[in-house]
Tab-separated table of C-alpha atoms in Angstrom:
chain	number	residue	atom	x	y	z
A	8	UNK	CA	22.337	-20.135	37.917
A	9	UNK	CA	20.175	-17.935	40.116
A	10	UNK	CA	17.457	-16.401	37.973
A	11	UNK	CA	15.865	-13.058	38.780
A	12	UNK	CA	12.212	-12.649	37.850
A	13	UNK	CA	10.835	-9.129	37.591
A	14	UNK	CA	7.072	-8.719	37.619
A	15	UNK	CA	4.506	-6.454	39.232
A	16	UNK	CA	3.910	-7.611	42.813
A	17	UNK	CA	0.423	-8.398	44.017
A	18	UNK	CA	-0.921	-10.108	40.904
A	19	UNK	CA	-0.279	-13.395	39.157
A	20	UNK	CA	-0.555	-11.869	35.705
A	21	UNK	CA	1.786	-12.933	32.939
A	22	UNK	CA	4.578	-13.401	35.462
A	23	UNK	CA	2.786	-16.468	36.816
A	24	UNK	CA	3.563	-18.467	33.683
A	25	UNK	CA	7.256	-17.959	34.391
A	26	UNK	CA	6.845	-18.686	38.115
A	27	UNK	CA	5.155	-22.012	37.392
A	28	UNK	CA	8.082	-23.115	35.238
A	29	UNK	CA	10.659	-22.035	37.816
A	30	UNK	CA	8.719	-23.700	40.641
A	31	UNK	CA	8.085	-26.989	38.822
A	32	UNK	CA	11.780	-27.216	38.008
A	33	UNK	CA	12.856	-26.355	41.536
A	34	UNK	CA	14.960	-23.564	40.084
A	35	UNK	CA	16.891	-21.094	42.179
A	36	UNK	CA	15.210	-17.740	41.614
A	37	UNK	CA	14.401	-14.404	43.188
A	38	UNK	CA	11.014	-12.802	42.693
A	39	UNK	CA	12.645	-9.404	42.840
A	40	UNK	CA	9.728	-6.973	42.894
A	41	UNK	CA	8.156	-8.871	45.803
A	42	UNK	CA	11.275	-8.499	47.929
A	43	UNK	CA	12.023	-5.596	50.300
A	44	UNK	CA	12.889	-2.199	48.906
A	45	UNK	CA	15.304	-1.697	51.796
A	46	UNK	CA	17.400	-4.487	50.312
A	47	UNK	CA	17.496	-2.795	46.915
A	48	UNK	CA	14.676	-4.901	45.560
A	49	UNK	CA	10.953	-4.243	45.154
A	50	UNK	CA	9.272	-2.237	42.431
A	51	UNK	CA	12.090	0.356	42.300
A	52	UNK	CA	14.458	-2.409	41.183
A	53	UNK	CA	12.022	-3.326	38.427
A	54	UNK	CA	11.591	0.295	37.357
A	55	UNK	CA	15.337	0.776	37.089
A	56	UNK	CA	15.388	-1.753	34.248
A	57	UNK	CA	12.416	-0.190	32.458
A	58	UNK	CA	13.700	3.358	32.784
A	59	UNK	CA	17.444	2.896	32.439
A	60	UNK	CA	18.322	5.364	29.664
A	61	UNK	CA	21.377	3.346	28.704
A	62	UNK	CA	19.770	-0.097	28.440
A	63	UNK	CA	20.326	-1.131	24.841
A	64	UNK	CA	17.938	-4.057	25.126
A	65	UNK	CA	15.300	-2.696	27.486
A	66	UNK	CA	12.002	-4.507	28.033
A	67	UNK	CA	8.792	-2.819	26.945
A	68	UNK	CA	7.012	-4.223	30.004
A	69	UNK	CA	7.282	-6.896	32.715
A	70	UNK	CA	7.674	-9.776	33.088
A	71	UNK	CA	11.357	-9.973	32.352
A	72	UNK	CA	14.007	-12.385	33.508
A	73	UNK	CA	17.602	-11.682	34.347
A	74	UNK	CA	19.811	-14.690	33.662
A	75	UNK	CA	23.448	-13.733	34.095
A	76	UNK	CA	24.026	-10.853	31.687
A	77	UNK	CA	20.866	-11.527	29.686
A	78	UNK	CA	17.652	-9.624	30.335
A	79	UNK	CA	14.807	-11.312	28.485
A	80	UNK	CA	11.257	-9.989	28.213
A	81	UNK	CA	7.984	-11.229	26.737
A	82	UNK	CA	6.510	-14.164	28.620
A	83	UNK	CA	6.666	-16.658	25.769
A	84	UNK	CA	10.238	-15.622	24.967
A	85	UNK	CA	11.279	-16.164	28.586
A	86	UNK	CA	9.758	-19.649	28.535
A	87	UNK	CA	11.408	-20.424	25.212
A	88	UNK	CA	14.728	-19.546	26.843
A	89	UNK	CA	14.053	-21.366	30.109
A	90	UNK	CA	12.441	-24.478	28.607
A	91	UNK	CA	15.566	-26.466	27.754
A	92	UNK	CA	17.509	-25.068	30.737
A	93	UNK	CA	14.820	-26.295	33.143
A	94	UNK	CA	14.185	-29.537	31.242
A	95	UNK	CA	10.642	-28.396	30.565
A	96	UNK	CA	10.651	-29.020	26.819
A	97	UNK	CA	12.138	-31.689	24.546
A	98	UNK	CA	15.544	-30.698	23.186
A	99	UNK	CA	14.942	-30.977	19.432
A	100	UNK	CA	14.259	-27.767	17.533
A	101	UNK	CA	10.911	-28.922	16.134
A	102	UNK	CA	9.536	-29.616	19.605
A	103	UNK	CA	10.874	-26.346	20.981
A	104	UNK	CA	9.176	-24.416	18.182
A	105	UNK	CA	5.977	-26.371	18.734
A	106	UNK	CA	5.895	-25.731	22.487
A	107	UNK	CA	6.569	-22.069	21.771
A	108	UNK	CA	3.785	-21.975	19.194
A	109	UNK	CA	1.381	-23.366	21.798
A	110	UNK	CA	2.596	-20.822	24.350
A	111	UNK	CA	2.038	-17.980	21.888
A	112	UNK	CA	-1.498	-19.232	21.308
A	113	UNK	CA	-1.991	-19.336	25.075
A	114	UNK	CA	-0.839	-15.704	25.206
A	115	UNK	CA	-3.397	-14.775	22.538
A	116	UNK	CA	-6.067	-16.607	24.517
A	117	UNK	CA	-5.333	-14.850	27.801
A	118	UNK	CA	-5.148	-11.464	26.086
A	119	UNK	CA	-8.722	-12.058	24.923
A	120	UNK	CA	-9.719	-13.179	28.433
A	121	UNK	CA	-8.200	-9.976	29.800
A	122	UNK	CA	-9.856	-7.780	27.220
A	123	UNK	CA	-13.318	-8.983	28.249
A	124	UNK	CA	-13.059	-6.632	31.238
A	125	UNK	CA	-10.966	-4.021	29.428
A	126	UNK	CA	-12.174	-3.904	25.817
A	127	UNK	CA	-11.688	-0.155	25.378
A	128	UNK	CA	-8.477	0.726	27.205
A	129	UNK	CA	-6.258	-0.825	29.856
A	130	UNK	CA	-5.819	2.641	31.316
A	131	UNK	CA	-9.526	2.989	32.159
A	132	UNK	CA	-11.310	1.348	35.074
A	133	UNK	CA	-13.567	-1.608	34.407
A	134	UNK	CA	-16.480	0.479	35.660
A	135	UNK	CA	-15.800	2.991	32.874
A	136	UNK	CA	-16.158	0.368	30.128
A	137	UNK	CA	-18.755	-1.949	31.580
A	138	UNK	CA	-21.367	-1.913	28.787
A	139	UNK	CA	-18.609	-2.669	26.300
A	140	UNK	CA	-17.239	-5.368	28.599
A	141	UNK	CA	-20.629	-7.073	28.762
A	142	UNK	CA	-20.783	-7.304	24.965
A	143	UNK	CA	-17.169	-8.430	24.658
A	144	UNK	CA	-17.503	-11.064	27.395
A	145	UNK	CA	-20.614	-12.518	25.802
A	146	UNK	CA	-18.675	-13.160	22.613
A	147	UNK	CA	-15.774	-14.561	24.605
A	148	UNK	CA	-17.713	-17.108	26.648
A	149	UNK	CA	-19.935	-18.234	23.771
A	150	UNK	CA	-17.465	-18.183	20.853
A	151	UNK	CA	-13.814	-17.673	21.686
A	152	UNK	CA	-13.522	-19.752	24.852
A	153	UNK	CA	-14.901	-22.972	23.304
A	154	UNK	CA	-12.869	-22.386	20.144
A	155	UNK	CA	-9.579	-22.139	22.035
A	156	UNK	CA	-10.407	-24.961	24.446
A	157	UNK	CA	-11.464	-27.205	21.582
A	158	UNK	CA	-8.160	-26.579	19.838
A	159	UNK	CA	-6.053	-27.478	22.869
A	160	UNK	CA	-8.261	-30.472	23.718
A	161	UNK	CA	-7.806	-31.894	20.207
A	162	UNK	CA	-4.044	-31.434	20.273
A	163	UNK	CA	-3.793	-33.030	23.678
A	164	UNK	CA	-5.798	-36.044	22.481
A	165	UNK	CA	-3.700	-36.364	19.323
A	166	UNK	CA	-0.560	-36.440	21.464
A	167	UNK	CA	-1.877	-39.317	23.574
A	168	UNK	CA	-3.925	-37.360	26.094
A	169	UNK	CA	-1.295	-36.962	28.808
A	170	UNK	CA	0.849	-34.002	27.775
A	171	UNK	CA	0.747	-31.365	25.055
A	172	UNK	CA	4.328	-31.757	23.801
A	173	UNK	CA	6.250	-34.991	23.528
A	174	UNK	CA	6.153	-37.719	26.176
A	175	UNK	CA	6.593	-35.682	29.358
A	176	UNK	CA	5.363	-32.549	31.041
A	177	UNK	CA	6.483	-29.302	29.359
A	178	UNK	CA	5.983	-25.655	30.175
A	179	UNK	CA	3.047	-25.702	27.742
A	180	UNK	CA	1.217	-28.019	30.166
A	181	UNK	CA	1.974	-25.694	33.082
A	182	UNK	CA	0.608	-22.786	31.066
A	183	UNK	CA	-2.515	-24.730	30.148
A	184	UNK	CA	-3.038	-25.477	33.842
A	185	UNK	CA	-2.806	-21.762	34.586
A	186	UNK	CA	-5.321	-20.914	31.864
A	187	UNK	CA	-7.802	-23.468	33.195
A	188	UNK	CA	-7.303	-22.241	36.775
A	189	UNK	CA	-7.808	-18.652	35.650
A	190	UNK	CA	-10.948	-19.499	33.704
A	191	UNK	CA	-12.249	-21.419	36.722
A	192	UNK	CA	-11.848	-18.256	38.734
A	193	UNK	CA	-13.119	-15.719	36.223
A	194	UNK	CA	-15.797	-17.629	34.332
A	195	UNK	CA	-16.918	-20.511	36.582
A	196	UNK	CA	-20.304	-20.900	34.908
A	197	UNK	CA	-18.924	-20.834	31.390
A	198	UNK	CA	-16.147	-23.271	32.225
A	199	UNK	CA	-18.551	-25.632	34.034
A	200	UNK	CA	-20.642	-25.655	30.892
A	201	UNK	CA	-17.686	-26.411	28.623
A	202	UNK	CA	-15.847	-28.896	30.870
A	203	UNK	CA	-17.753	-32.032	29.806
A	204	UNK	CA	-16.559	-31.530	26.238
A	205	UNK	CA	-12.951	-31.104	27.402
A	206	UNK	CA	-12.080	-34.082	29.616
A	207	UNK	CA	-8.440	-34.064	28.564
A	208	UNK	CA	-7.817	-30.497	29.687
A	209	UNK	CA	-9.707	-31.140	32.923
A	210	UNK	CA	-7.495	-34.130	33.644
A	211	UNK	CA	-4.353	-32.199	32.645
A	212	UNK	CA	-5.262	-29.394	35.037
A	213	UNK	CA	-5.623	-31.873	37.911
A	214	UNK	CA	-2.444	-33.792	37.112
A	215	UNK	CA	-0.367	-30.626	36.970
A	216	UNK	CA	-1.794	-29.379	40.267
A	217	UNK	CA	-0.903	-32.698	41.918
A	218	UNK	CA	2.747	-32.699	40.976
A	219	UNK	CA	4.686	-32.503	44.240
A	220	UNK	CA	6.573	-29.265	43.586
A	221	UNK	CA	3.552	-27.578	42.027
A	222	UNK	CA	1.257	-28.697	44.846
A	223	UNK	CA	3.714	-27.310	47.401
A	224	UNK	CA	3.968	-24.054	45.491
A	225	UNK	CA	0.208	-23.674	45.090
A	226	UNK	CA	-0.242	-24.166	48.849
A	227	UNK	CA	2.496	-21.671	49.700
A	228	UNK	CA	2.298	-17.895	50.127
A	229	UNK	CA	4.420	-17.593	46.987
A	230	UNK	CA	1.263	-18.381	44.995
A	231	UNK	CA	-0.708	-15.159	44.918
A	232	UNK	CA	-4.494	-15.328	44.840
A	233	UNK	CA	-6.494	-14.532	41.733
A	234	UNK	CA	-8.109	-11.130	42.095
A	235	UNK	CA	-9.862	-8.317	40.279
A	236	UNK	CA	-6.504	-6.732	39.504
A	237	UNK	CA	-5.159	-9.436	37.243
A	238	UNK	CA	-5.804	-10.978	33.844
A	239	UNK	CA	-8.549	-13.289	35.080
A	240	UNK	CA	-11.164	-11.323	37.014
A	241	UNK	CA	-14.381	-12.634	38.445
A	242	UNK	CA	-17.114	-10.191	37.553
A	243	UNK	CA	-20.231	-12.387	37.727
A	244	UNK	CA	-22.048	-10.234	35.169
A	245	UNK	CA	-19.398	-11.153	32.556
A	246	UNK	CA	-19.740	-14.891	33.102
A	247	UNK	CA	-22.266	-17.148	31.377
A	248	UNK	CA	-25.554	-17.342	33.252
B	6	UNK	CA	14.733	-25.054	0.442
B	7	UNK	CA	11.441	-23.954	-1.072
B	8	UNK	CA	9.257	-22.546	1.670
B	9	UNK	CA	5.467	-22.638	1.521
B	10	UNK	CA	3.640	-19.741	3.129
B	11	UNK	CA	-0.019	-20.223	4.015
B	12	UNK	CA	-2.079	-17.137	4.691
B	13	UNK	CA	-5.505	-15.787	3.805
B	14	UNK	CA	-5.387	-14.328	0.305
B	15	UNK	CA	-6.495	-10.768	-0.334
B	16	UNK	CA	-5.044	-9.122	2.772
B	17	UNK	CA	-1.559	-8.310	4.010
B	18	UNK	CA	-2.405	-9.174	7.601
B	19	UNK	CA	0.087	-11.004	9.758
B	20	UNK	CA	1.297	-12.959	6.743
B	21	UNK	CA	2.922	-9.807	5.418
B	22	UNK	CA	5.593	-9.870	8.120
B	23	UNK	CA	6.689	-13.266	6.823
B	24	UNK	CA	6.464	-12.165	3.181
B	25	UNK	CA	8.737	-9.195	3.830
B	26	UNK	CA	11.404	-11.464	5.297
B	27	UNK	CA	11.168	-13.947	2.420
B	28	UNK	CA	11.239	-11.160	-0.155
B	29	UNK	CA	14.161	-9.248	1.361
B	30	UNK	CA	16.162	-12.465	1.484
B	31	UNK	CA	15.275	-13.420	-2.080
B	32	UNK	CA	14.024	-16.739	-0.723
B	33	UNK	CA	12.361	-19.376	-2.860
B	34	UNK	CA	8.770	-19.542	-1.630
B	35	UNK	CA	5.214	-20.245	-2.675
B	36	UNK	CA	2.359	-18.089	-1.410
B	37	UNK	CA	0.096	-21.112	-1.484
B	38	UNK	CA	-3.351	-19.698	-0.747
B	39	UNK	CA	-2.921	-17.115	-3.518
B	40	UNK	CA	-2.222	-19.782	-6.121
B	41	UNK	CA	-4.852	-21.556	-8.279
B	42	UNK	CA	-7.186	-24.073	-6.707
B	43	UNK	CA	-7.060	-26.103	-9.901
B	44	UNK	CA	-3.406	-26.783	-9.128
B	45	UNK	CA	-4.220	-28.033	-5.640
B	46	UNK	CA	-3.399	-24.710	-4.030
B	47	UNK	CA	-5.584	-21.808	-2.905
B	48	UNK	CA	-7.600	-21.591	0.295
B	49	UNK	CA	-8.584	-25.280	0.187
B	50	UNK	CA	-4.902	-26.183	0.565
B	51	UNK	CA	-4.705	-23.920	3.599
B	52	UNK	CA	-7.885	-25.362	5.114
B	53	UNK	CA	-6.558	-28.894	4.760
B	54	UNK	CA	-3.823	-28.040	7.251
B	55	UNK	CA	-6.200	-26.388	9.698
B	56	UNK	CA	-8.794	-29.152	9.534
B	57	UNK	CA	-6.639	-32.248	9.156
B	58	UNK	CA	-7.916	-34.483	11.979
B	59	UNK	CA	-4.587	-36.295	12.152
B	60	UNK	CA	-2.264	-33.297	12.335
B	61	UNK	CA	-0.454	-33.682	15.629
B	62	UNK	CA	0.978	-30.182	15.464
B	63	UNK	CA	-1.826	-28.267	13.785
B	64	UNK	CA	-1.819	-24.458	13.654
B	65	UNK	CA	-4.534	-22.561	15.463
B	66	UNK	CA	-4.654	-20.019	12.641
B	67	UNK	CA	-2.683	-18.704	9.654
B	68	UNK	CA	-0.057	-17.636	8.910
B	69	UNK	CA	1.894	-20.848	8.938
B	70	UNK	CA	5.002	-21.908	7.072
B	71	UNK	CA	5.850	-25.283	5.687
B	72	UNK	CA	9.601	-25.889	5.645
B	73	UNK	CA	10.325	-29.462	4.687
B	74	UNK	CA	8.491	-31.599	7.231
B	75	UNK	CA	8.008	-28.734	9.672
B	76	UNK	CA	4.791	-26.733	9.826
B	77	UNK	CA	5.321	-23.641	11.964
B	78	UNK	CA	2.616	-21.188	13.010
B	79	UNK	CA	2.492	-17.906	14.910
B	80	UNK	CA	4.062	-15.026	13.003
B	81	UNK	CA	6.831	-14.304	15.499
B	82	UNK	CA	7.676	-17.991	15.763
B	83	UNK	CA	7.965	-18.257	11.976
B	84	UNK	CA	10.341	-15.297	11.923
B	85	UNK	CA	12.356	-16.733	14.784
B	86	UNK	CA	12.796	-19.873	12.695
B	87	UNK	CA	13.491	-18.071	9.426
B	88	UNK	CA	15.752	-15.360	10.846
B	89	UNK	CA	19.054	-17.252	10.897
B	90	UNK	CA	18.174	-19.282	7.794
B	91	UNK	CA	17.603	-16.093	5.776
B	92	UNK	CA	20.504	-14.204	7.417
B	93	UNK	CA	18.021	-11.725	8.826
B	94	UNK	CA	19.244	-11.835	12.421
B	95	UNK	CA	22.663	-12.128	14.076
B	96	UNK	CA	23.567	-15.722	14.927
B	97	UNK	CA	24.210	-15.466	18.670
B	98	UNK	CA	21.448	-16.594	21.002
B	99	UNK	CA	21.184	-13.274	22.843
B	100	UNK	CA	20.552	-11.365	19.615
B	101	UNK	CA	18.058	-13.935	18.387
B	102	UNK	CA	16.100	-13.658	21.634
B	103	UNK	CA	16.278	-9.874	21.448
B	104	UNK	CA	15.002	-9.705	17.867
B	105	UNK	CA	12.233	-12.101	18.841
B	106	UNK	CA	11.354	-9.975	21.868
B	107	UNK	CA	11.024	-6.940	19.598
B	108	UNK	CA	8.891	-8.929	17.162
B	109	UNK	CA	6.589	-10.046	19.966
B	110	UNK	CA	6.201	-6.435	21.039
B	111	UNK	CA	5.393	-5.538	17.426
B	112	UNK	CA	2.716	-8.240	17.489
B	113	UNK	CA	1.230	-6.735	20.659
B	114	UNK	CA	1.267	-3.317	19.005
B	115	UNK	CA	-0.527	-4.443	15.846
B	116	UNK	CA	-3.083	-6.381	17.867
B	117	UNK	CA	-3.978	-3.113	19.584
B	118	UNK	CA	-4.080	-1.335	16.202
B	119	UNK	CA	-6.440	-4.033	14.941
B	120	UNK	CA	-8.648	-3.893	18.003
B	121	UNK	CA	-9.340	-0.182	17.475
B	122	UNK	CA	-11.815	-1.207	14.765
B	123	UNK	CA	-12.834	-4.473	16.449
B	124	UNK	CA	-12.830	-3.843	20.205
B	125	UNK	CA	-15.818	-6.087	20.956
B	126	UNK	CA	-15.457	-9.119	18.699
B	127	UNK	CA	-13.586	-10.045	15.530
B	128	UNK	CA	-16.682	-11.909	14.407
B	129	UNK	CA	-18.804	-8.737	14.278
B	130	UNK	CA	-18.702	-6.079	11.585
B	131	UNK	CA	-17.015	-2.787	12.308
B	132	UNK	CA	-20.381	-1.096	11.834
B	133	UNK	CA	-21.754	-3.166	14.700
B	134	UNK	CA	-19.138	-1.916	17.170
B	135	UNK	CA	-18.537	1.614	15.957
B	136	UNK	CA	-19.251	3.565	19.168
B	137	UNK	CA	-16.886	1.245	21.030
B	138	UNK	CA	-14.323	1.574	18.240
B	139	UNK	CA	-14.389	5.354	18.500
B	140	UNK	CA	-13.572	5.196	22.215
B	141	UNK	CA	-10.917	2.550	21.749
B	142	UNK	CA	-9.246	4.356	18.856
B	143	UNK	CA	-9.097	7.595	20.805
B	144	UNK	CA	-7.090	5.858	23.513
B	145	UNK	CA	-4.911	4.205	20.882
B	146	UNK	CA	-3.922	7.322	18.959
B	147	UNK	CA	-3.412	9.473	22.047
B	148	UNK	CA	-1.820	6.986	24.465
B	149	UNK	CA	-0.777	3.636	23.061
B	150	UNK	CA	0.596	4.721	19.687
B	151	UNK	CA	3.077	7.262	21.108
B	152	UNK	CA	4.053	4.867	23.890
B	153	UNK	CA	4.977	2.085	21.482
B	154	UNK	CA	6.628	4.407	18.963
B	155	UNK	CA	8.637	6.067	21.712
B	156	UNK	CA	9.900	2.708	22.890
B	157	UNK	CA	11.084	1.606	19.459
B	158	UNK	CA	12.550	5.041	18.695
B	159	UNK	CA	14.629	4.945	21.881
B	160	UNK	CA	15.922	1.449	21.205
B	161	UNK	CA	16.803	2.343	17.654
B	162	UNK	CA	18.753	5.389	18.855
B	163	UNK	CA	20.551	3.355	21.530
B	164	UNK	CA	21.652	0.876	18.871
B	165	UNK	CA	23.200	3.624	16.733
B	166	UNK	CA	20.094	4.776	14.843
B	167	UNK	CA	20.456	2.580	11.775
B	168	UNK	CA	19.015	-0.805	12.707
B	169	UNK	CA	17.154	-2.257	15.666
B	170	UNK	CA	19.335	-5.347	16.213
B	171	UNK	CA	23.087	-5.521	15.782
B	172	UNK	CA	24.941	-3.877	12.908
B	173	UNK	CA	22.784	-4.870	9.936
B	174	UNK	CA	19.193	-5.092	8.852
B	175	UNK	CA	17.156	-7.778	10.643
B	176	UNK	CA	13.598	-8.981	10.336
B	177	UNK	CA	12.755	-6.647	13.238
B	178	UNK	CA	13.517	-3.699	10.944
B	179	UNK	CA	11.308	-5.146	8.218
B	180	UNK	CA	8.500	-5.537	10.740
B	181	UNK	CA	8.956	-1.992	11.984
B	182	UNK	CA	8.726	-0.776	8.393
B	183	UNK	CA	5.442	-2.656	8.029
B	184	UNK	CA	4.055	-1.150	11.227
B	185	UNK	CA	4.925	2.374	10.087
B	186	UNK	CA	3.449	1.747	6.641
B	187	UNK	CA	0.287	0.373	8.216
B	188	UNK	CA	-0.046	3.306	10.594
B	189	UNK	CA	0.501	5.671	7.665
B	190	UNK	CA	-2.440	4.039	5.962
B	191	UNK	CA	-4.791	3.682	8.932
B	192	UNK	CA	-3.981	6.716	11.042
B	193	UNK	CA	-2.362	9.305	8.732
B	194	UNK	CA	-3.248	12.262	10.945
B	195	UNK	CA	-2.055	10.653	14.141
B	196	UNK	CA	1.172	9.475	12.562
B	197	UNK	CA	1.837	12.876	10.974
B	198	UNK	CA	1.484	14.391	14.424
B	199	UNK	CA	3.888	11.916	16.025
B	200	UNK	CA	6.480	11.725	13.225
B	201	UNK	CA	8.569	14.745	14.262
B	202	UNK	CA	9.297	13.068	17.602
B	203	UNK	CA	10.344	9.839	15.867
B	204	UNK	CA	12.936	10.725	13.223
B	205	UNK	CA	14.737	7.414	13.599
B	206	UNK	CA	11.708	5.318	12.780
B	207	UNK	CA	10.841	7.617	9.880
B	208	UNK	CA	14.313	7.176	8.464
B	209	UNK	CA	14.221	3.419	9.072
B	210	UNK	CA	10.928	3.135	7.210
B	211	UNK	CA	12.420	4.946	4.196
B	212	UNK	CA	15.673	2.975	4.195
B	213	UNK	CA	13.869	-0.346	4.302
B	214	UNK	CA	11.544	0.674	1.456
B	215	UNK	CA	14.554	1.649	-0.669
B	216	UNK	CA	16.365	-1.661	-0.419
B	217	UNK	CA	16.477	-3.095	-3.937
B	218	UNK	CA	14.621	-6.336	-3.269
B	219	UNK	CA	12.050	-4.668	-1.033
B	220	UNK	CA	11.500	-1.819	-3.488
B	221	UNK	CA	10.936	-4.345	-6.283
B	222	UNK	CA	8.540	-6.310	-4.098
B	223	UNK	CA	6.588	-3.254	-3.002
B	224	UNK	CA	6.150	-2.218	-6.643
B	225	UNK	CA	5.040	-5.691	-7.703
B	226	UNK	CA	1.563	-7.261	-7.681
B	227	UNK	CA	2.808	-9.599	-4.960
B	228	UNK	CA	2.445	-6.676	-2.532
B	229	UNK	CA	-1.245	-6.489	-1.746
B	230	UNK	CA	-2.791	-3.111	-1.016
B	231	UNK	CA	-3.826	-2.064	2.466
B	232	UNK	CA	-7.588	-2.232	2.775
B	233	UNK	CA	-10.525	-2.223	5.172
B	234	UNK	CA	-10.255	-5.993	5.505
B	235	UNK	CA	-6.879	-6.137	7.181
B	236	UNK	CA	-5.211	-5.204	10.451
B	237	UNK	CA	-4.641	-1.574	9.487
B	238	UNK	CA	-7.891	-0.020	8.277
B	239	UNK	CA	-8.450	3.564	7.327
B	240	UNK	CA	-11.663	4.704	8.948
B	241	UNK	CA	-11.171	8.496	9.088
B	242	UNK	CA	-13.414	8.776	12.140
B	243	UNK	CA	-10.962	6.630	14.127
B	244	UNK	CA	-7.919	8.739	13.250
B	245	UNK	CA	-6.785	11.821	15.147
B	246	UNK	CA	-8.441	15.009	13.885
C-alpha cells in the first residue's frame, strides 16, 4: 500500500509524528503537499480535500492520511490506524489502546508547548501576544513540563526502561523522541535542567535517533528543520533562565 | 460487564462525555468518585489509580474507565473502546475511525472553550488571568466557535442531517449535544447569534435531549449542573455582547 500523507509543507508540526512512523517502518508513502504543484500535488492537492463540498468524511485540519479509499485525520487517529499495519504497536487490543492513550497524552503535551507562544489566539502573531506568552511559558517550564516528563519517565521505568509499550519499539517511542527533540530546540535551558531527573527519556531519545532508518531520515532533506513557524519555537525569552 | 467510571466529582467536565454514552446505552456502571468514601469509593479510590507506584499503565489524568482488567484513560479513547460495546458506533473500521476523528475534534474544540477562561495556566484562578481571558474569548466567540460549528454542521448535512456517523445515533452525536449544551451555558449570546446558521446542530441537540434514556438522565440528580468549575463557564464578560 502506498500511503499519502497530507500536511502543511515547511514545518514539522503534527505531521512529523506520522512521518516518523512511516520512515521507521520503511513504508511507501508520498508527502503530497511537499511535491510539485505541476504534478497535481502541493498545497492545492491538500486544499482540495479540506474544501471538497462533497466529502462526507472531511478532515477538520491536516495532517490527514489517504490509505486506499480511507482518508483519516487527527494525528493520534492516524497512528492508531497505522500502528498495527506498520508493526509499530503490539497486536492485542489492550496494548493498542494503551499506546493510543500515551499518544493522546503526547498530543495534549505538545498543544501546551505550542500555546506557550500562542496563548491568546493561533491567528495572531507571537509578537502580538508576547506578555501573555511570557506568563504562560513560565508556568509551562516550571510546572507542566516536569509534570509531563515525570509521568512518561515513570511509565518507561515501570515497563523495563527500554520502550514505552510492550517489549519493542512502538510509535509511542517515536513520538516521545519527537517531543524531546522539540523541547531541546524550544526550551534548551529548561530541558537541560530537567534532564538529570529523566535518564530514561534521555536514553530513549538517543536510542530512537540511532535506529538505522531513523538516523538516515534525520540526516536527509526529508527531515525539515525546527523553526519559529512550528509547534516548538525557540524564543529565548520563553525558556528558563 | 459493570463499568467503573473515575472522574472528579462535582463537575461534568470531560467525564460527562463518557457518562452520556453509558446513560444512553443503559449500561451498568458505577460513578466511583461520586460514591461514599466509607465504602472504599470517592476521590481516594480515584487517587489510588493515579498514584499507584506499580501501575504499569497508569492514567495521566481522569477520566478513566475500568472495564474488567483494563483501565483506559483519555476521553476519546474511552469512547472508542465503549462505542462498539454499547452499540453507539457502526461496527466497520472506517466508521469507527471516523467517529473517533470527530470525537478528537470535539476534544480540541472544548479545550479551546476551556482555555478562554484559563489562557495562561490551569493552575491559576480565572481572576488572575482575566485580561488575557478577555482577549482569548473574543477570538474564540468571533473566530473559532463559528469555524468549528460550521465544520460539524456541514458534515451533519452531508450525512443526511440526522446523525453525524452512519444511519443511527452514535457517541459523536451525544458529544455534539454536550458541546452545544455547554456553549449554551457559557456563551449564550454568541451561540444565539450563530444558531440560525446551524439549524442541523440545533435540531441534533434537541433530538438527543429528547431520547428517553437521555431525557431521564438529564432530569436526574446524576446529571450535574454546569458551573464555574468546569470546562464551560459562564462569565458574561467573556461572551459576545
